[in-house]
Each structure stands twice: as structure tokens, then as C-alpha cells.
PDB file of C-alpha atoms in Angstrom:
ATOM      1  CA  MET K 232       4.354 -28.316  23.753  1.00 46.00           C
ATOM      2  CA  LEU K 233       6.350 -30.647  22.191  1.00 43.00           C
ATOM      3  CA  LEU K 234       3.442 -32.029  20.370  1.00 45.00           C
ATOM      4  CA  ILE K 235       3.107 -28.477  19.040  1.00 45.00           C
ATOM      5  CA  LEU K 236       6.597 -27.982  17.973  1.00 44.00           C
ATOM      6  CA  ARG K 237       6.535 -31.158  15.918  1.00 45.00           C
ATOM      7  CA  LEU K 238       3.730 -30.036  14.118  1.00 45.00           C
ATOM      8  CA  LEU K 239       5.089 -27.095  13.228  1.00 45.00           C
ATOM      9  CA  VAL K 240       8.735 -28.345  12.079  1.00 42.00           C
ATOM     10  CA  PHE K 241       7.066 -31.319   9.936  1.00 43.00           C
ATOM     11  CA  GLY K 242       4.215 -28.931   9.304  1.00 45.00           C
ATOM     12  CA  ALA K 243       6.599 -26.470   7.627  1.00 44.00           C
ATOM     13  CA  LEU K 244       8.620 -28.658   6.074  1.00 41.00           C
ATOM     14  CA  GLY K 245       5.623 -30.383   3.772  1.00 42.00           C
ATOM     15  CA  PHE K 246       4.624 -27.137   3.110  1.00 37.00           C
ATOM     16  CA  MET K 247       8.103 -26.134   1.682  1.00 40.00           C
ATOM     17  CA  ALA K 248       7.860 -29.801   0.353  1.00 40.00           C
ATOM     18  CA  GLU K 249       4.364 -29.509  -1.763  1.00 40.00           C
ATOM     19  CA  GLY K 250       5.366 -26.096  -2.975  1.00 40.00           C
ATOM     20  CA  ARG K 251       8.555 -27.254  -4.953  1.00 38.00           C
ATOM     21  CA  GLY K 252       6.013 -30.045  -5.902  1.00 40.00           C
ATOM     22  CA  PRO K 253       5.272 -30.721  -9.839  1.00 40.00           C
ATOM     23  CA  ARG K 254       3.575 -27.942 -11.949  1.00 39.00           C
ATOM     24  CA  ILE K 255       0.128 -29.756 -12.178  1.00 38.00           C
ATOM     25  CA  ALA K 256      -0.322 -31.284 -16.002  1.00 38.00           C
ATOM     26  CA  ALA K 257      -4.114 -31.076 -16.994  1.00 38.00           C
ATOM     27  CA  SER K 258      -6.908 -29.226 -15.010  1.00 38.00           C
ATOM     28  CA  ARG K 259      -8.669 -32.428 -14.845  1.00 40.00           C
ATOM     29  CA  ARG K 260      -6.013 -32.701 -11.404  1.00 42.00           C
ATOM     30  CA  ILE K 261      -7.338 -29.581 -10.420  1.00 45.00           C
ATOM     31  CA  LEU K 262     -11.028 -30.044 -11.006  1.00 44.00           C
ATOM     32  CA  SER K 263     -11.302 -33.066  -8.672  1.00 37.00           C
ATOM     33  CA  ALA K 264     -12.512 -31.198  -5.875  1.00 37.00           C
ATOM     34  CA  GLY K 265     -11.406 -32.652  -2.193  1.00 34.00           C
ATOM     35  CA  SER K 266     -13.032 -31.453   0.462  1.00 32.00           C
ATOM     36  CA  SER K 267      -9.878 -32.728   2.709  1.00 33.00           C
ATOM     37  CA  PHE K 268      -6.519 -31.200   2.933  1.00 33.00           C
ATOM     38  CA  VAL K 269      -3.382 -32.305   4.915  1.00 34.00           C
ATOM     39  CA  PRO K 270      -0.147 -31.533   4.441  1.00 35.00           C
ATOM     40  CA  SER K 271       2.305 -34.425   3.716  1.00 35.00           C
ATOM     41  CA  GLY K 272       4.428 -32.949   6.521  1.00 35.00           C
ATOM     42  CA  LEU K 273       2.052 -33.695   8.841  1.00 33.00           C
ATOM     43  CA  ARG K 274       0.441 -37.286   8.042  1.00 35.00           C
ATOM     44  CA  GLY K 275       1.268 -40.393   9.349  1.00 33.00           C
ATOM     45  CA  LEU K 276       2.854 -38.465  13.156  1.00 31.00           C
ATOM     46  CA  GLY K 277       0.616 -40.438  14.974  1.00 32.00           C
ATOM     47  CA  VAL K 278      -0.943 -37.941  16.921  1.00 32.00           C
ATOM     48  CA  GLY K 279      -4.356 -38.612  18.320  1.00 34.00           C
ATOM     49  CA  GLY K 280      -7.815 -37.205  18.293  1.00 36.00           C
ATOM     50  CA  VAL K 281      -8.315 -33.513  20.076  1.00 36.00           C
ATOM     51  CA  ASP K 282     -11.220 -33.316  22.733  1.00 40.00           C
ATOM     52  CA  GLY K 283     -13.373 -35.645  20.933  1.00 45.00           C
ATOM     53  CA  MET K 284     -12.259 -34.617  17.843  1.00 45.00           C
ATOM     54  CA  SER K 285     -11.094 -37.339  15.203  1.00 49.00           C
ATOM     55  CA  HIS K 286      -7.524 -37.983  13.696  1.00 46.00           C
ATOM     56  CA  THR K 287      -7.946 -36.377  10.740  1.00 47.00           C
ATOM     57  CA  LYS K 288     -10.127 -33.125  12.161  1.00 48.00           C
ATOM     58  CA  ALA K 289      -7.280 -33.003  14.841  1.00 45.00           C
ATOM     59  CA  LEU K 290      -4.352 -32.680  11.695  1.00 43.00           C
ATOM     60  CA  LYS K 291      -6.320 -29.999  10.321  1.00 46.00           C
ATOM     61  CA  ARG K 292      -6.996 -28.234  12.884  1.00 45.00           C
ATOM     62  CA  CYS K 293      -3.451 -27.875  13.849  1.00 45.00           C
ATOM     63  CA  CYS K 294      -2.435 -27.092  10.033  1.00 44.00           C
ATOM     64  CA  ARG K 295      -4.406 -24.075  10.277  1.00 43.00           C
ATOM     65  CA  THR K 296      -3.694 -22.689  13.589  1.00 39.00           C
ATOM     66  CA  TYR K 297       0.076 -23.456  13.164  1.00 40.00           C
ATOM     67  CA  CYS K 298       0.977 -23.663   9.322  1.00 41.00           C
ATOM     68  CA  SER K 299      -1.713 -21.920   7.430  1.00 32.00           C
ATOM     69  CA  PRO K 300      -0.573 -20.487   4.023  1.00 46.00           C
ATOM     70  CA  SER K 301      -2.132 -17.793   2.555  1.00 92.00           C
ATOM     71  CA  LEU K 302      -4.655 -18.260  -0.603  1.00 97.00           C
ATOM     72  CA  PHE K 303      -4.914 -16.009  -3.215  1.00 97.00           C
ATOM     73  CA  ILE K 304      -8.679 -16.510  -4.727  1.00 98.00           C
ATOM     74  CA  LEU K 305      -8.985 -14.506  -8.418  1.00 98.00           C
ATOM     75  CA  ASP K 306     -11.871 -14.493 -10.608  1.00 98.00           C
ATOM     76  CA  ARG K 307     -11.281 -15.813 -14.442  1.00 98.00           C
ATOM     77  CA  ASP K 308     -13.558 -13.717 -16.634  1.00 98.00           C
ATOM     78  CA  GLY K 309     -11.794  -9.626 -16.428  1.00 98.00           C
ATOM     79  CA  VAL K 310      -9.581 -10.614 -13.997  1.00 98.00           C
ATOM     80  CA  ILE K 311      -7.029 -13.342 -15.814  1.00 98.00           C
ATOM     81  CA  ASN K 312      -9.008 -13.412 -19.582  1.00 98.00           C
ATOM     82  CA  VAL K 313     -10.606 -10.469 -21.546  1.00 98.00           C
ATOM     83  CA  ASP K 314     -14.128 -10.293 -21.154  1.00 96.00           C
ATOM     84  CA  ARG K 315     -15.610  -9.312 -24.272  1.00 88.00           C
ATOM     85  CA  GLY K 316     -19.183  -8.648 -23.039  1.00 90.00           C
ATOM     86  CA  THR K 317     -19.872 -12.943 -24.300  1.00 92.00           C
ATOM     87  CA  TRP K 318     -18.930 -16.179 -23.069  1.00 95.00           C
ATOM     88  CA  VAL K 319     -16.161 -18.265 -23.891  1.00 97.00           C
ATOM     89  CA  LEU K 320     -17.369 -21.040 -25.468  1.00 97.00           C
ATOM     90  CA  ARG K 321     -13.682 -22.210 -27.433  1.00 97.00           C
ATOM     91  CA  VAL K 322     -10.077 -21.911 -26.439  1.00 97.00           C
ATOM     92  CA  GLU K 323      -9.933 -19.698 -29.901  1.00 96.00           C
ATOM     93  CA  ASP K 324     -11.882 -17.269 -27.572  1.00 96.00           C
ATOM     94  CA  PHE K 325      -9.937 -16.842 -24.361  1.00 98.00           C
ATOM     95  CA  GLU K 326      -7.341 -14.494 -24.774  1.00 98.00           C
ATOM     96  CA  MET K 327      -5.212 -13.794 -21.698  1.00 98.00           C
ATOM     97  CA  ILE K 328      -4.739 -10.033 -20.030  1.00 98.00           C
ATOM     98  CA  PRO K 329      -1.348  -8.720 -20.352  1.00 98.00           C
ATOM     99  CA  GLY K 330       0.261  -9.704 -17.720  1.00 98.00           C
ATOM    100  CA  ALA K 331      -1.871 -11.579 -16.196  1.00 98.00           C
ATOM    101  CA  ALA K 332      -0.071 -14.865 -16.200  1.00 98.00           C
ATOM    102  CA  GLU K 333       3.180 -13.490 -15.170  1.00 98.00           C
ATOM    103  CA  ALA K 334       1.332 -11.449 -12.173  1.00 97.00           C
ATOM    104  CA  ILE K 335       0.251 -14.797 -11.272  1.00 98.00           C
ATOM    105  CA  GLY K 336       3.551 -16.473 -11.437  1.00 97.00           C
ATOM    106  CA  ARG K 337       4.798 -13.852  -9.142  1.00 95.00           C
ATOM    107  CA  ILE K 338       2.980 -15.376  -6.924  1.00 95.00           C
ATOM    108  CA  THR K 339       4.284 -18.592  -7.217  1.00 94.00           C
ATOM    109  CA  THR K 340       7.727 -17.686  -6.702  1.00 92.00           C
ATOM    110  CA  SER K 341       7.391 -14.648  -4.351  1.00 90.00           C
ATOM    111  CA  LYS K 342       5.024 -16.432  -1.917  1.00 88.00           C
ATOM    112  CA  LYS K 343       5.936 -19.710  -1.048  1.00 84.00           C
ATOM    113  CA  GLY K 344       3.328 -21.860   0.339  1.00 88.00           C
ATOM    114  CA  ALA K 345       0.682 -19.505  -0.929  1.00 94.00           C
ATOM    115  CA  ARG K 346      -2.100 -21.527  -2.691  1.00 97.00           C
ATOM    116  CA  ILE K 347      -3.525 -20.018  -5.964  1.00 98.00           C
ATOM    117  CA  ALA K 348      -7.095 -20.564  -6.855  1.00 98.00           C
ATOM    118  CA  ILE K 349      -9.999 -19.421  -9.598  1.00 98.00           C
ATOM    119  CA  ALA K 350     -13.901 -18.926  -8.829  1.00 98.00           C
ATOM    120  CA  THR K 351     -15.959 -18.433 -11.665  1.00 98.00           C
ATOM    121  CA  ASN K 352     -19.321 -18.205 -12.639  1.00 98.00           C
ATOM    122  CA  GLN K 353     -19.934 -20.051 -16.284  1.00 97.00           C
ATOM    123  CA  SER K 354     -23.602 -20.411 -16.810  1.00 97.00           C
ATOM    124  CA  CYS K 355     -22.618 -21.245 -20.348  1.00 97.00           C
ATOM    125  CA  VAL K 356     -22.049 -24.574 -19.246  1.00 97.00           C
ATOM    126  CA  GLY K 357     -26.084 -24.828 -17.593  1.00 96.00           C
ATOM    127  CA  ARG K 358     -27.412 -22.575 -20.478  1.00 97.00           C
ATOM    128  CA  GLY K 359     -26.272 -26.102 -22.094  1.00 97.00           C
ATOM    129  CA  MET K 360     -23.791 -23.743 -24.766  1.00 97.00           C
ATOM    130  CA  ILE K 361     -20.627 -26.196 -23.768  1.00 97.00           C
ATOM    131  CA  THR K 362     -20.386 -29.203 -21.966  1.00 97.00           C
ATOM    132  CA  GLN K 363     -18.030 -30.118 -18.961  1.00 97.00           C
ATOM    133  CA  ASP K 364     -15.718 -31.428 -21.433  1.00 97.00           C
ATOM    134  CA  ASP K 365     -15.326 -28.117 -23.453  1.00 97.00           C
ATOM    135  CA  LEU K 366     -14.674 -25.946 -20.165  1.00 98.00           C
ATOM    136  CA  ARG K 367     -11.994 -28.527 -19.043  1.00 98.00           C
ATOM    137  CA  ASP K 368     -10.093 -27.919 -22.244  1.00 98.00           C
ATOM    138  CA  ILE K 369     -10.394 -23.860 -21.645  1.00 98.00           C
ATOM    139  CA  HIS K 370      -9.048 -24.151 -18.781  1.00 98.00           C
ATOM    140  CA  GLN K 371      -6.440 -26.656 -19.256  1.00 98.00           C
ATOM    141  CA  HIS K 372      -5.043 -24.306 -22.157  1.00 98.00           C
ATOM    142  CA  MET K 373      -5.553 -21.400 -19.785  1.00 98.00           C
ATOM    143  CA  LEU K 374      -3.303 -23.023 -17.743  1.00 98.00           C
ATOM    144  CA  GLY K 375      -0.760 -24.316 -20.153  1.00 98.00           C
ATOM    145  CA  GLN K 376      -0.171 -20.013 -20.614  1.00 98.00           C
ATOM    146  CA  ILE K 377       0.507 -19.696 -16.323  1.00 98.00           C
ATOM    147  CA  GLU K 378       2.632 -22.638 -16.142  1.00 98.00           C
ATOM    148  CA  ARG K 379       4.769 -21.383 -18.949  1.00 97.00           C
ATOM    149  CA  ALA K 380       4.997 -17.944 -17.297  1.00 97.00           C
ATOM    150  CA  GLY K 381       6.034 -19.654 -13.741  1.00 96.00           C
ATOM    151  CA  GLY K 382       2.944 -20.166 -12.342  1.00 97.00           C
ATOM    152  CA  ARG K 383       0.445 -22.321 -10.969  1.00 97.00           C
ATOM    153  CA  ILE K 384      -3.123 -22.833 -10.258  1.00 98.00           C
ATOM    154  CA  ASP K 385      -3.939 -25.387  -7.285  1.00 98.00           C
ATOM    155  CA  SER K 386      -7.869 -25.501  -7.907  1.00 98.00           C
ATOM    156  CA  ILE K 387     -10.380 -24.151  -9.948  1.00 98.00           C
ATOM    157  CA  HIS K 388     -14.257 -23.265  -8.538  1.00 98.00           C
ATOM    158  CA  VAL K 389     -16.925 -23.533 -11.089  1.00 98.00           C
ATOM    159  CA  ALA K 390     -20.347 -22.323 -10.633  1.00 98.00           C
ATOM    160  CA  PRO K 391     -22.280 -23.274 -13.621  1.00 97.00           C
ATOM    161  CA  ASP K 392     -25.614 -22.438 -12.287  1.00 95.00           C
ATOM    162  CA  THR K 393     -27.563 -20.059 -14.573  1.00 96.00           C
ATOM    163  CA  PRO K 394     -29.190 -16.676 -12.572  1.00 95.00           C
ATOM    164  CA  ASP K 395     -32.455 -18.000 -12.136  1.00 95.00           C
ATOM    165  CA  GLN K 396     -31.477 -21.164 -10.495  1.00 94.00           C
ATOM    166  CA  ALA K 397     -28.483 -19.853  -8.804  1.00 96.00           C
ATOM    167  CA  SER K 398     -27.217 -22.222  -5.869  1.00 96.00           C
ATOM    168  CA  GLU K 399     -25.070 -20.732  -3.203  1.00 97.00           C
ATOM    169  CA  ARG K 400     -21.970 -20.969  -4.789  1.00 97.00           C
ATOM    170  CA  ARG K 401     -22.695 -18.999  -7.598  1.00 98.00           C
ATOM    171  CA  LYS K 402     -21.270 -15.509  -6.894  1.00 98.00           C
ATOM    172  CA  PRO K 403     -22.383 -13.268  -5.218  1.00 98.00           C
ATOM    173  CA  ALA K 404     -23.233 -16.114  -2.638  1.00 98.00           C
ATOM    174  CA  PRO K 405     -19.960 -17.155  -0.964  1.00 98.00           C
ATOM    175  CA  GLY K 406     -20.303 -20.843  -1.400  1.00 98.00           C
ATOM    176  CA  MET K 407     -17.233 -21.358  -4.053  1.00 98.00           C
ATOM    177  CA  LEU K 408     -14.798 -18.926  -1.867  1.00 98.00           C
ATOM    178  CA  THR K 409     -15.634 -20.809   1.593  1.00 98.00           C
ATOM    179  CA  GLU K 410     -15.128 -24.047  -1.018  1.00 98.00           C
ATOM    180  CA  ALA K 411     -11.859 -22.913  -1.678  1.00 98.00           C
ATOM    181  CA  LEU K 412     -10.798 -21.945   1.961  1.00 98.00           C
ATOM    182  CA  ASP K 413     -11.837 -25.295   3.332  1.00 97.00           C
ATOM    183  CA  ARG K 414      -9.999 -27.356   0.714  1.00 97.00           C
ATOM    184  CA  HIS K 415      -6.980 -25.521   1.246  1.00 97.00           C
ATOM    185  CA  GLY K 416      -7.130 -25.640   4.491  1.00 95.00           C
ATOM    186  CA  VAL K 417      -6.836 -21.772   4.856  1.00 95.00           C
ATOM    187  CA  ASP K 418      -8.120 -19.284   7.566  1.00 95.00           C
ATOM    188  CA  ARG K 419     -10.281 -16.354   5.884  1.00 96.00           C
ATOM    189  CA  HIS K 420      -8.102 -13.814   7.196  1.00 95.00           C
ATOM    190  CA  SER K 421      -5.439 -15.327   5.252  1.00 95.00           C
ATOM    191  CA  ALA K 422      -7.010 -15.130   1.916  1.00 97.00           C
ATOM    192  CA  VAL K 423      -7.434 -12.469  -0.462  1.00 97.00           C
ATOM    193  CA  MET K 424     -10.445 -11.761  -3.355  1.00 98.00           C
ATOM    194  CA  ILE K 425      -9.169 -10.474  -6.502  1.00 98.00           C
ATOM    195  CA  GLY K 426     -12.401  -9.735  -8.778  1.00 98.00           C
ATOM    196  CA  ASP K 427     -14.085  -7.317 -11.023  1.00 98.00           C
ATOM    197  CA  THR K 428     -17.398  -6.839 -10.038  1.00 98.00           C
ATOM    198  CA  MET K 429     -19.462  -6.280  -7.330  1.00 98.00           C
ATOM    199  CA  GLY K 430     -20.675  -9.671  -6.881  1.00 98.00           C
ATOM    200  CA  ASP K 431     -17.057 -10.814  -6.287  1.00 98.00           C
ATOM    201  CA  MET K 432     -16.811  -8.335  -3.483  1.00 98.00           C
ATOM    202  CA  LEU K 433     -19.963  -9.215  -2.105  1.00 98.00           C
ATOM    203  CA  ALA K 434     -19.021 -12.997  -2.429  1.00 98.00           C
ATOM    204  CA  ALA K 435     -15.689 -12.552  -0.294  1.00 98.00           C
ATOM    205  CA  THR K 436     -17.802 -10.387   2.125  1.00 98.00           C
ATOM    206  CA  ARG K 437     -19.965 -13.019   3.047  1.00 98.00           C
ATOM    207  CA  ALA K 438     -17.449 -15.378   2.943  1.00 98.00           C
ATOM    208  CA  GLY K 439     -15.653 -13.031   5.344  1.00 98.00           C
ATOM    209  CA  ILE K 440     -12.437 -12.216   3.428  1.00 98.00           C
ATOM    210  CA  PRO K 441     -11.360  -8.756   4.479  1.00 96.00           C
ATOM    211  CA  ASN K 442      -8.650  -8.238   1.972  1.00 96.00           C
ATOM    212  CA  ARG K 443     -10.804  -7.526  -0.989  1.00 97.00           C
ATOM    213  CA  LEU K 444      -9.044  -6.253  -4.139  1.00 98.00           C
ATOM    214  CA  LEU K 445     -11.241  -4.789  -7.374  1.00 98.00           C
ATOM    215  CA  VAL K 446      -9.833  -4.009 -10.461  1.00 98.00           C
ATOM    216  CA  CYS K 447     -10.640  -1.683 -13.668  1.00 98.00           C
ATOM    217  CA  THR K 448     -10.486  -4.397 -16.284  1.00 98.00           C
ATOM    218  CA  GLY K 449     -13.349  -6.271 -17.098  1.00 98.00           C
ATOM    219  CA  HIS K 450     -16.716  -4.924 -15.785  1.00 97.00           C
ATOM    220  CA  GLY K 451     -14.273  -2.573 -13.785  1.00 97.00           C
ATOM    221  CA  HIS K 452     -13.434  -0.743 -17.066  1.00 97.00           C
ATOM    222  CA  GLN K 453     -15.955   2.140 -16.397  1.00 96.00           C
ATOM    223  CA  ARG K 454     -14.841   2.433 -12.722  1.00 97.00           C
ATOM    224  CA  GLY K 455     -11.372   3.203 -13.992  1.00 97.00           C
ATOM    225  CA  LEU K 456     -12.142   5.738 -16.479  1.00 97.00           C
ATOM    226  CA  GLU K 457     -13.900   7.548 -13.692  1.00 96.00           C
ATOM    227  CA  ALA K 458     -11.272   7.231 -11.300  1.00 97.00           C
ATOM    228  CA  HIS K 459      -8.712   8.547 -13.827  1.00 96.00           C
ATOM    229  CA  GLY K 460     -10.968  11.355 -14.953  1.00 96.00           C
ATOM    230  CA  LYS K 461     -10.865  12.550 -11.090  1.00 96.00           C
ATOM    231  CA  GLY K 462      -7.150  12.185 -10.884  1.00 96.00           C
ATOM    232  CA  LEU K 463      -6.847   9.494  -8.604  1.00 96.00           C
ATOM    233  CA  LYS K 464      -4.286   7.402  -8.158  1.00 96.00           C
ATOM    234  CA  LEU K 465      -4.284   3.541  -7.957  1.00 97.00           C
ATOM    235  CA  PRO K 466      -4.351   1.574  -6.014  1.00 97.00           C
ATOM    236  CA  LEU K 467      -6.497   3.260  -3.711  1.00 96.00           C
ATOM    237  CA  ARG K 468      -8.058   2.094  -0.750  1.00 96.00           C
ATOM    238  CA  ILE K 469     -11.719   3.271  -0.374  1.00 97.00           C
ATOM    239  CA  ASP K 470     -13.528   2.834   2.722  1.00 96.00           C
ATOM    240  CA  SER K 471     -17.438   4.580   4.196  1.00 93.00           C
ATOM    241  CA  ALA K 472     -15.347   7.504   5.185  1.00 93.00           C
ATOM    242  CA  SER K 473     -13.791   7.789   1.767  1.00 94.00           C
ATOM    243  CA  GLU K 474     -15.130  11.317  -0.711  1.00 91.00           C
ATOM    244  CA  GLN K 475     -14.362   9.097  -3.833  1.00 91.00           C
ATOM    245  CA  LYS K 476     -16.672   5.746  -3.646  1.00 93.00           C
ATOM    246  CA  LEU K 477     -16.744   5.459  -7.452  1.00 96.00           C
ATOM    247  CA  GLY K 478     -20.398   3.585  -7.231  1.00 95.00           C
ATOM    248  CA  ILE K 479     -19.045   0.781  -5.107  1.00 97.00           C
ATOM    249  CA  ASP K 480     -21.699  -0.987  -3.087  1.00 96.00           C
ATOM    250  CA  GLU K 481     -21.172   0.333   0.744  1.00 96.00           C
ATOM    251  CA  ARG K 482     -21.741  -2.942   1.985  1.00 96.00           C
ATOM    252  CA  VAL K 483     -18.374  -4.866   0.364  1.00 97.00           C
ATOM    253  CA  LEU K 484     -16.381  -1.525   1.897  1.00 97.00           C
ATOM    254  CA  PRO K 485     -13.597  -1.374   2.568  1.00 97.00           C
ATOM    255  CA  VAL K 486     -11.847  -2.758  -1.162  1.00 97.00           C
ATOM    256  CA  TRP K 487      -8.816  -1.458  -2.941  1.00 97.00           C
ATOM    257  CA  LEU K 488      -9.367  -0.684  -6.135  1.00 98.00           C
ATOM    258  CA  CYS K 489      -6.384  -1.689  -8.785  1.00 98.00           C
ATOM    259  CA  SER K 490      -5.464  -0.957 -12.014  1.00 98.00           C
ATOM    260  CA  ASP K 491      -5.398  -4.682 -13.290  1.00 98.00           C
ATOM    261  CA  VAL K 492      -3.979  -8.116 -11.977  1.00 98.00           C
ATOM    262  CA  VAL K 493      -0.914  -6.891 -11.919  1.00 98.00           C
ATOM    263  CA  GLY K 494      -1.244  -4.338  -9.807  1.00 97.00           C
ATOM    264  CA  ALA K 495      -3.726  -6.253  -7.537  1.00 97.00           C
ATOM    265  CA  VAL K 496      -0.920  -8.852  -7.169  1.00 96.00           C
ATOM    266  CA  ASP K 497       1.844  -6.102  -6.559  1.00 95.00           C
ATOM    267  CA  LEU K 498      -0.058  -5.205  -3.849  1.00 95.00           C
ATOM    268  CA  ALA K 499      -1.399  -8.715  -2.413  1.00 94.00           C
ATOM    269  CA  LEU K 500       2.041  -9.064  -1.983  1.00 92.00           C
ATOM    270  CA  THR K 501       2.692  -6.761   0.326  1.00 86.00           C
ATOM    271  CA  LEU K 502      -0.458  -7.315   2.526  1.00 75.00           C
ATOM    272  CA  LYS K 503       0.803  -8.446   5.732  1.00 65.00           C
ATOM    273  CA  LEU K 504      -1.725 -11.836   6.247  1.00 52.00           C
TER     274      LEU K 504
END
């Protein structure tokens, strides 16, 4: 019991300290994916292994059990930036959806200890249309806008695969989402996925993330018009018993239908994770 109390106290202090840490200055730091994540408050406590586990694994298990923050995973195109139906190949092509940067800033300031990740398919890299350095420049531009609005992004997960050579990381496969969960040491039940496509929702379903928010921007624009035409008020929870499913794949139900990322964040911040 004493050990658990020590982990709780020091773990909480570690997350508080990390939550107040300096903003990420460049996307290179964010894109350097590390598989292990142990809060600073749990490092160096001199705790031995548990049930034959290594020191690091034991600490990670304690972290997930007692100190787990929530994780917000966002798609990029059509959620954060305007999706014009073509690829974003230059910084000049990137246009933030109104209110998106501020919504991410609201997560940062309203939910201390939460992590924010982006999971995005970018087959333009796999097709040779842009390089990884070009994509890094675009993301650094995006991060600058988010930081100026008081927000931050803790990790960006990119699947560069083309659809005909898709790996388990490319949505609708769950690879990038499980990667984000593992990197940030968050249980799937404490995660939220915000996306604009069925692929986003399927990836979340396959990753076991129960909090799925579908926005009516990007690929969801037509669904939003249909909801408006039917007089439906958003946000709206849609499940297997709902009379109006608006063409949503049964496999991803239940989902919350939201107007945009601003409405999705407002809803997500009220969910009991």
C-alpha cells in the first residue's frame, strides 16, 4: 500500500510538471516516435520488477493503472485543416478550419495532463508527391498556429502508405491509434477519436476506443447537410437503435455526430473518461 501511495503522489507530480512543460518548438521533436513513455514523477523511485516484469514495464503498468491521463486523437485533413479534395503539398495549401486551433488550445488549458495526438493518412508521401521534409515543414506551420492559440500537439503519427500497399498503420487499420495509446501510456477507454470519415471511426473501433466523435466537416460535410435537412440537432448520439443513422456504418456505432472539431472538443471535454 505504501508503494502504491508513493507511485500515486510522485506520478501525479510528474504529470503536473510535464503538463506545464515548454511548448514543442518544432515538428522534428514530435515526430521522433519513442515506444516507451514513463512520466518523470515515476522515474528513479528505486521500485523493483513486479511478477517477473522488468523495472520499466512495472513502472509503465503502475502509470497506466493509477496515473493514466486521457488522450485526444485527431485526424488532420477535414478536422484540423480544410479538406479541398486534394493533397496538401505545400505550406501555402494548409488552411486551418476556423476555431480548430483554439479548440485544441481549450483541451490544453481545460484538461491538465491530457495528451493530444494527430493520426493522419498521407499517401502523397508514398506516391512521391512530397518528401518527409516537406511534410515536416507543413506540420511545423500547423504547430505554430496551434501554439499561438495556446495549444500543443504531443505526437503526430503519419501513415505514408498508398491504399494498394496499406500497412496496419494506415486507417481504417488501427495501427497509428494503438501506437498513440502505447506511446502515451493511456488505456483505450480513456481515449477519444475525432475524425471526419468512416475510416477514422473504423480505426477507433478496431483499436477498442469507445469514444468516437464524427464531425460534419471535410468528408462529413454532406452528412451534416442531411442532418440539418432532417431537423436534427447536433451533437447527436447515434447507435443501433437510432431511427436516423445518416449512412453511418453499423460497425462503428455508437458514435457522436458533431458539427465540427469545435463542437467535438466541447462535447469531449464533458465526457467522463
